[in-house]
CSV table of C-alpha atoms in Angstrom, one decimal:
chain,number,residue,atom,x,y,z
A,82,MET,CA,90.7,165.9,84.4
A,83,ARG,CA,91.7,162.7,85.0
A,84,ASN,CA,89.5,159.2,85.6
A,85,PRO,CA,89.1,158.1,89.2
A,86,GLY,CA,90.7,155.0,89.3
A,87,PRO,CA,88.8,151.6,89.8
A,88,SER,CA,90.2,151.8,93.1
A,89,THR,CA,88.9,154.9,93.9
A,90,VAL,CA,85.0,154.0,93.2
A,91,VAL,CA,85.9,151.5,95.3
A,92,SER,CA,86.8,153.9,97.7
A,93,ARG,CA,84.0,156.7,97.6
A,94,ALA,CA,81.6,153.8,96.9
A,95,LEU,CA,82.4,152.1,100.7
A,96,LEU,CA,81.8,155.9,102.1
A,97,ALA,CA,78.6,156.6,100.6
A,98,ALA,CA,77.6,153.1,102.1
A,99,PHE,CA,79.1,154.4,105.4
A,100,LEU,CA,77.3,157.4,105.1
A,101,LEU,CA,74.4,155.9,104.2
A,102,ALA,CA,74.2,153.3,106.7
A,103,GLY,CA,74.4,155.8,109.5
A,104,ALA,CA,72.3,158.2,107.7
A,105,ALA,CA,69.5,154.8,108.3
A,106,ASP,CA,70.8,154.2,111.9
A,107,LEU,CA,70.3,158.1,113.0
A,108,VAL,CA,66.6,157.4,111.6
A,109,SER,CA,65.6,154.4,112.7
A,110,LEU,CA,66.9,156.0,116.6
A,111,LEU,CA,64.1,159.6,115.6
A,112,ALA,CA,62.0,157.0,114.9
A,113,GLY,CA,61.7,155.0,117.5
A,114,ALA,CA,62.5,151.5,115.3
A,115,ASP,CA,64.7,149.8,117.2
A,116,LEU,CA,64.8,146.4,114.5
A,117,GLY,CA,66.3,149.2,112.0
A,118,HIS,CA,68.5,150.8,115.0
A,119,ARG,CA,69.9,146.6,115.6
A,120,ILE,CA,70.3,146.4,111.0
A,121,ALA,CA,72.1,149.1,110.7
A,122,LYS,CA,74.2,149.1,113.7
A,123,PRO,CA,76.7,146.5,113.2
A,124,LEU,CA,77.1,147.7,109.6
A,125,LEU,CA,79.1,150.5,110.2
A,126,MET,CA,82.2,150.0,111.5
A,127,PRO,CA,83.0,147.0,108.6
A,128,LEU,CA,82.4,149.7,105.8
A,129,LEU,CA,84.2,152.1,107.0
A,130,ALA,CA,87.2,149.4,108.1
A,131,ALA,CA,86.5,148.9,104.4
A,132,TYR,CA,87.0,151.7,103.5
A,133,ALA,CA,89.5,152.6,105.1
A,134,ALA,CA,91.5,150.1,104.2
A,135,THR,CA,91.3,150.8,100.3
A,136,ARG,CA,93.3,154.0,100.5
A,137,GLY,CA,95.6,152.0,102.2
A,138,ALA,CA,95.3,151.9,105.8
A,139,PRO,CA,97.9,151.5,109.1
A,140,LYS,CA,96.8,148.3,110.7
A,141,PRO,CA,95.6,149.8,113.7
A,142,LEU,CA,93.6,152.0,112.3
A,143,LEU,CA,91.5,149.3,110.8
A,144,ALA,CA,92.2,147.4,114.3
A,145,ALA,CA,90.6,150.1,115.7
A,146,LEU,CA,87.7,150.3,114.1
A,147,LEU,CA,86.9,146.5,113.9
A,148,LEU,CA,87.5,146.8,118.1
A,149,GLY,CA,84.9,149.1,117.7
A,150,TRP,CA,81.9,146.6,116.0
A,151,GLY,CA,82.7,144.5,118.8
A,152,GLY,CA,82.1,147.0,121.4
A,153,ASP,CA,79.2,148.3,118.9
A,154,VAL,CA,77.7,144.7,118.7
A,155,PHE,CA,77.9,144.3,122.8
A,156,LEU,CA,75.9,147.4,123.6
A,157,LEU,CA,73.3,145.6,121.2
A,158,LEU,CA,72.8,143.6,124.5
A,159,ASP,CA,71.2,144.5,127.6
A,160,ALA,CA,73.0,143.2,129.8
A,161,ASP,CA,75.9,144.5,132.7
A,162,TRP,CA,78.8,141.2,131.5
A,163,ALA,CA,77.5,142.2,127.8
A,164,PHE,CA,78.4,146.5,128.2
A,165,LEU,CA,81.8,145.4,130.4
A,166,VAL,CA,82.9,142.9,127.8
A,167,GLY,CA,81.9,146.2,124.8
A,168,MET,CA,83.0,148.4,126.9
A,169,GLY,CA,87.1,146.7,126.4
A,170,SER,CA,86.1,146.2,123.5
A,171,PHE,CA,86.6,149.6,122.8
A,172,ALA,CA,89.2,150.0,125.1
A,173,ALA,CA,91.4,148.1,123.2
A,174,GLY,CA,90.8,149.9,120.2
A,175,HIS,CA,91.4,153.5,122.6
A,176,VAL,CA,95.1,151.2,122.3
A,177,CYS,CA,95.2,151.1,118.6
A,178,TYR,CA,94.3,155.1,118.4
A,179,LEU,CA,97.0,155.7,120.5
A,180,MET,CA,99.7,153.9,118.6
A,181,LEU,CA,98.9,155.1,116.0
A,182,PHE,CA,99.1,159.1,117.2
A,183,GLY,CA,102.8,158.0,118.8
A,184,ARG,CA,105.2,160.2,119.9
A,185,ARG,CA,103.9,163.4,118.1
A,186,SER,CA,103.2,166.1,120.2
A,187,ALA,CA,99.7,167.5,122.0
A,188,PRO,CA,99.4,170.9,123.3
A,189,VAL,CA,100.7,170.9,127.1
A,190,LEU,CA,96.8,173.6,127.8
A,191,LEU,CA,94.3,171.0,126.1
A,192,GLY,CA,95.7,168.1,128.6
A,193,LEU,CA,95.0,169.7,131.3
A,194,GLY,CA,91.8,170.9,130.1
A,195,TYR,CA,91.3,167.3,129.6
A,196,GLY,CA,92.1,166.3,132.9
A,197,VAL,CA,90.4,168.8,134.9
A,198,ALA,CA,87.4,167.1,132.6
A,199,LEU,CA,88.1,163.4,133.8
A,200,VAL,CA,88.7,164.2,137.5
A,201,THR,CA,85.0,166.4,137.8
A,202,THR,CA,83.1,163.9,135.3
A,203,VAL,CA,84.3,160.7,137.4
A,204,ALA,CA,83.3,162.2,141.0
A,205,LEU,CA,80.2,164.3,139.2
A,206,LEU,CA,79.4,160.2,138.0
A,207,TRP,CA,80.7,158.2,140.4
A,208,PRO,CA,78.4,158.1,143.9
A,209,ASP,CA,75.0,157.1,141.0
A,210,LEU,CA,77.4,154.8,139.1
A,211,PRO,CA,76.4,151.0,140.1
A,212,ALA,CA,79.4,149.9,142.3
A,213,GLU,CA,80.2,146.7,140.3
A,214,LEU,CA,80.5,149.9,137.6
A,215,ARG,CA,82.2,151.7,138.8
A,216,VAL,CA,86.0,150.8,138.9
A,217,PRO,CA,85.6,149.4,134.7
A,218,VAL,CA,84.1,153.4,133.9
A,219,ALA,CA,86.6,155.1,136.3
A,220,GLY,CA,90.0,153.4,134.6
A,221,TYR,CA,88.2,152.9,131.1
A,222,SER,CA,87.0,157.0,131.4
A,223,LEU,CA,90.6,157.7,131.4
A,224,LEU,CA,92.1,155.7,129.2
A,225,LEU,CA,89.3,157.3,127.0
A,226,THR,CA,90.6,160.1,128.3
A,227,ALA,CA,94.0,160.7,127.0
A,228,MET,CA,93.4,158.5,123.6
A,229,ALA,CA,90.5,161.9,122.9
A,230,TYR,CA,93.6,164.6,124.3
A,231,ARG,CA,96.8,163.0,122.5
A,232,SER,CA,94.0,162.7,119.0
A,233,SER,CA,95.4,166.9,118.9
A,234,ALA,CA,98.5,165.5,117.6
A,235,LEU,CA,96.8,165.0,114.2
A,236,GLY,CA,95.5,168.0,113.7
A,237,PRO,CA,92.1,168.8,114.0
A,238,ALA,CA,90.6,166.7,112.2
A,239,ALA,CA,90.9,163.8,114.8
A,240,GLY,CA,91.7,166.5,117.7
A,241,ALA,CA,87.4,166.9,116.9
A,242,GLY,CA,86.8,163.1,116.8
A,243,GLY,CA,88.8,162.1,119.9
A,244,ALA,CA,86.6,164.8,121.5
A,245,LEU,CA,84.0,163.8,119.7
A,246,PHE,CA,84.3,160.2,121.0
A,247,LEU,CA,84.8,162.0,124.3
A,248,LEU,CA,81.3,163.2,124.6
A,249,SER,CA,79.0,159.9,123.5
A,250,ASP,CA,80.6,158.1,125.0
A,251,THR,CA,79.6,160.7,129.0
A,252,LEU,CA,76.3,160.7,127.1
A,253,ILE,CA,76.5,157.2,127.9
A,254,ALA,CA,77.9,157.0,131.3
A,255,THR,CA,74.7,159.9,131.8
A,256,GLY,CA,72.7,157.2,130.6
A,257,VAL,CA,74.0,154.0,133.2
A,258,ALA,CA,74.3,156.9,136.4
A,259,ASP,CA,70.5,156.9,135.3
A,260,TRP,CA,70.9,161.1,134.5
A,261,PRO,CA,68.8,162.7,133.6
A,262,GLN,CA,68.6,163.4,129.4
A,263,LEU,CA,67.9,164.4,126.0
A,264,PRO,CA,65.1,163.5,124.5
A,265,ALA,CA,66.0,160.3,121.3
A,266,PRO,CA,69.4,160.1,123.6
A,267,ASP,CA,70.5,157.2,121.5
A,268,PHE,CA,70.3,159.1,118.2
A,269,TRP,CA,72.9,161.7,120.2
A,270,ILE,CA,75.5,159.2,121.4
A,271,MET,CA,75.7,157.8,117.8
A,272,LEU,CA,76.0,160.7,116.3
A,273,THR,CA,78.7,162.2,118.0
A,274,TYR,CA,79.9,158.9,118.0
A,275,LEU,CA,79.7,158.0,113.9
A,276,ALA,CA,82.0,161.9,113.0
A,277,ALA,CA,84.2,160.9,116.3
A,278,GLN,CA,85.6,157.8,113.9
A,279,TYR,CA,85.3,159.2,111.2
A,280,LEU,CA,87.0,161.9,112.3
A,281,LEU,CA,90.3,159.8,113.6
A,282,THR,CA,90.2,157.5,110.7
A,283,ARG,CA,90.0,160.4,107.9
A,284,GLY,CA,93.0,162.7,110.4
A,285,VAL,CA,94.9,159.2,110.3
A,286,LEU,CA,95.0,159.3,107.2
A,287,LYS,CA,95.6,162.2,106.3
A,288,ALA,CA,99.3,162.3,109.0
A,289,GLU,CA,99.4,159.1,106.4
A,290,TYR,CA,99.8,160.0,103.2
A,291,GLY,CA,98.5,163.4,102.9
A,292,GLU,CA,95.2,165.6,102.2
A,293,ARG,CA,95.3,163.9,98.6
A,294,ARG,CA,95.1,160.4,99.4
A,295,THR,CA,92.3,161.0,101.5
A,296,THR,CA,90.3,163.5,99.1
A,297,ASP,CA,90.3,161.2,96.4
């Protein structure tokens, strides 16, 4: 049994740090510890990006994760302008993901399902969204849904990541629309978001370099 090389040790340490920071963030949300959330949340995507970088991640993946970090930070601010900037940062990240998916084929029926989900969700949310957010949210939803659908082209892990990203942001949108929420809504938003970004990262690395590089 060979010993892991230095790069593998660093990769494992960074992944463990990401998981630890994620757990700290989720526990903080459940406990209502806002300071813990504000400390842990900005650490998450840089740690995941650093892990991906040690695994030889392509630049668009690193950009997507760091743009997600930008969105995370802006969404910590309680202001409409910050929400729009954060949404724009996430949208740019989705473009990076779409670049990674390239022209790989994805199931047509799945695309139809995502299309129905998009139209239905936007139609239901539209009347309850603030007027100034309706068009930006609709445009963002279209891009997000396209990313979620195309992610399935990289396999089950990335496909699940795309679906969870869509679910996470839909939960945010229902909060903006002032719909009834699950208990501890921010916990579920972050849980699905963290799983989404990790699975997308894993799916991209596996597609680029194979299973061995993502598990060493």
